[in-house]
């Protein structure tokens, strides 16, 4: 879980990315198919608000394959994830170029992660 609070003390009345608060969390489940290949399911939710604006709520679900030369496990690194999923955003500025109101979006991601 993450709590994010930003305040621009020089411009407290202006609604900007510097004057907002948000909270988010993510849950993951992973099942090993072999020593180096796993199936991953992931869901995340976020809530973001700024004074004078409607709150933005986002939900995202993804799933796919994880390739990990170090072995199986959520904490095995390095890892390459090939995922697809959907996202729902309650406000248009959660996804650039959308009209007003909430929207569903398909997504595809190629993610790499390593410890260093």
Short mmCIF file of C-alpha atoms in Angstrom, two decimals:
data_model
loop_
_atom_site.label_atom_id
_atom_site.label_comp_id
_atom_site.label_asym_id
_atom_site.label_seq_id
_atom_site.Cartn_x
_atom_site.Cartn_y
_atom_site.Cartn_z
CA UNK A 1 0.00 0.00 0.00
CA UNK A 2 1.16 3.52 -0.72
CA UNK A 3 -0.06 6.88 0.61
CA UNK A 4 1.06 9.89 -1.44
CA UNK A 5 0.52 13.47 -0.20
CA UNK A 6 1.95 16.43 -2.14
CA UNK A 7 1.61 20.08 -1.10
CA UNK A 8 3.00 23.08 -2.96
CA UNK A 9 3.36 25.61 -0.13
CA UNK A 10 4.09 28.42 -2.61
CA UNK A 11 0.79 27.86 -4.46
CA UNK A 12 -1.66 26.12 -2.10
CA UNK A 13 -4.82 27.26 -3.96
CA UNK A 14 -3.93 25.97 -7.43
CA UNK A 15 -4.97 22.42 -8.34
CA UNK A 16 -1.82 20.84 -9.73
CA UNK A 17 0.06 17.56 -9.55
CA UNK A 18 1.91 19.25 -6.68
CA UNK A 19 -1.30 19.70 -4.63
CA UNK A 20 -2.94 16.32 -4.30
CA UNK A 21 -3.18 13.17 -2.23
CA UNK A 22 -3.59 9.57 -3.25
CA UNK A 23 -3.61 6.01 -1.96
CA UNK A 24 -3.00 2.78 -3.85
CA UNK A 25 -2.42 -0.91 -3.27
CA UNK A 26 -1.62 -3.97 -5.38
CA UNK A 27 -2.13 -7.71 -4.90
CA UNK A 28 -0.28 -10.46 -6.77
CA UNK A 29 -0.62 -14.22 -7.03
CA UNK A 30 1.90 -16.36 -8.88
CA UNK A 31 1.87 -20.06 -9.79
CA UNK A 32 5.08 -21.79 -10.96
CA UNK A 33 4.67 -23.80 -14.16
CA UNK A 34 8.35 -24.82 -14.13
CA UNK A 35 11.54 -23.69 -12.38
CA UNK A 36 11.84 -20.63 -14.70
CA UNK A 37 8.28 -19.92 -15.92
CA UNK A 38 5.29 -18.80 -13.83
CA UNK A 39 1.78 -17.49 -14.37
CA UNK A 40 1.00 -14.20 -12.61
CA UNK A 41 -2.30 -12.49 -11.75
CA UNK A 42 -2.28 -8.93 -10.41
CA UNK A 43 -4.93 -6.40 -9.38
CA UNK A 44 -4.44 -2.82 -8.20
CA UNK A 45 -6.67 0.01 -7.04
CA UNK A 46 -5.89 3.70 -6.61
CA UNK A 47 -7.74 6.77 -5.37
CA UNK A 48 -6.44 10.28 -6.03
CA UNK A 49 -7.93 13.64 -5.05
CA UNK A 50 -7.08 17.31 -5.23
CA UNK A 51 -8.96 20.27 -3.81
CA UNK A 52 -11.54 21.54 -6.29
CA UNK A 53 -11.54 18.41 -8.50
CA UNK A 54 -13.51 15.20 -8.60
CA UNK A 55 -11.66 12.24 -7.13
CA UNK A 56 -10.06 9.87 -9.63
CA UNK A 57 -10.45 6.14 -8.98
CA UNK A 58 -8.55 3.60 -11.04
CA UNK A 59 -8.76 -0.20 -11.08
CA UNK A 60 -6.39 -2.39 -13.07
CA UNK A 61 -6.19 -6.16 -13.55
CA UNK A 62 -3.32 -7.90 -15.37
CA UNK A 63 -2.19 -11.46 -15.97
CA UNK A 64 0.41 -13.33 -17.97
CA UNK A 65 3.75 -15.09 -17.94
CA UNK A 66 6.83 -14.44 -15.82
CA UNK A 67 10.26 -15.59 -17.01
CA UNK A 68 12.81 -15.76 -14.19
CA UNK A 69 16.27 -17.28 -14.73
CA UNK A 70 16.87 -17.20 -10.93
CA UNK A 71 13.95 -19.57 -10.26
CA UNK A 72 10.30 -19.39 -9.24
CA UNK A 73 8.78 -17.04 -6.65
CA UNK A 74 7.30 -13.56 -6.33
CA UNK A 75 10.65 -12.23 -5.11
CA UNK A 76 12.90 -14.00 -7.69
CA UNK A 77 14.96 -11.49 -9.68
CA UNK A 78 15.74 -10.77 -12.44
CA UNK A 79 12.27 -11.27 -13.88
CA UNK A 80 10.63 -10.46 -17.20
CA UNK A 81 6.81 -10.21 -17.18
CA UNK A 82 4.68 -10.37 -20.32
CA UNK A 83 1.19 -9.25 -19.24
CA UNK A 84 -2.16 -8.21 -20.64
CA UNK A 85 -5.16 -6.77 -18.86
CA UNK A 86 -7.74 -4.04 -18.44
CA UNK A 87 -7.96 -0.72 -16.62
CA UNK A 88 -10.97 1.31 -15.55
CA UNK A 89 -10.51 5.00 -14.73
CA UNK A 90 -13.35 7.08 -13.26
CA UNK A 91 -12.02 10.35 -14.67
CA UNK A 92 -10.64 11.13 -18.14
CA UNK A 93 -7.32 12.59 -17.01
CA UNK A 94 -6.35 9.14 -15.68
CA UNK A 95 -5.72 8.21 -19.33
CA UNK A 96 -4.63 10.87 -21.86
CA UNK A 97 -6.90 11.74 -24.77
CA UNK A 98 -10.19 10.36 -23.43
CA UNK A 99 -13.48 12.28 -23.28
CA UNK A 100 -15.34 12.93 -20.02
CA UNK A 101 -16.57 10.17 -17.74
CA UNK A 102 -15.19 6.77 -16.78
CA UNK A 103 -13.55 4.50 -19.33
CA UNK A 104 -12.23 0.97 -19.78
CA UNK A 105 -8.91 0.42 -21.54
CA UNK A 106 -7.05 -2.68 -22.66
CA UNK A 107 -3.36 -2.84 -21.88
CA UNK A 108 -0.30 -4.91 -22.75
CA UNK A 109 2.95 -4.62 -20.83
CA UNK A 110 6.48 -5.96 -21.00
CA UNK A 111 8.08 -5.43 -17.61
CA UNK A 112 11.61 -6.09 -16.44
CA UNK A 113 12.75 -6.07 -12.84
CA UNK A 114 16.08 -6.75 -11.09
CA UNK A 115 17.59 -6.23 -7.64
CA UNK A 116 20.56 -3.88 -7.47
#
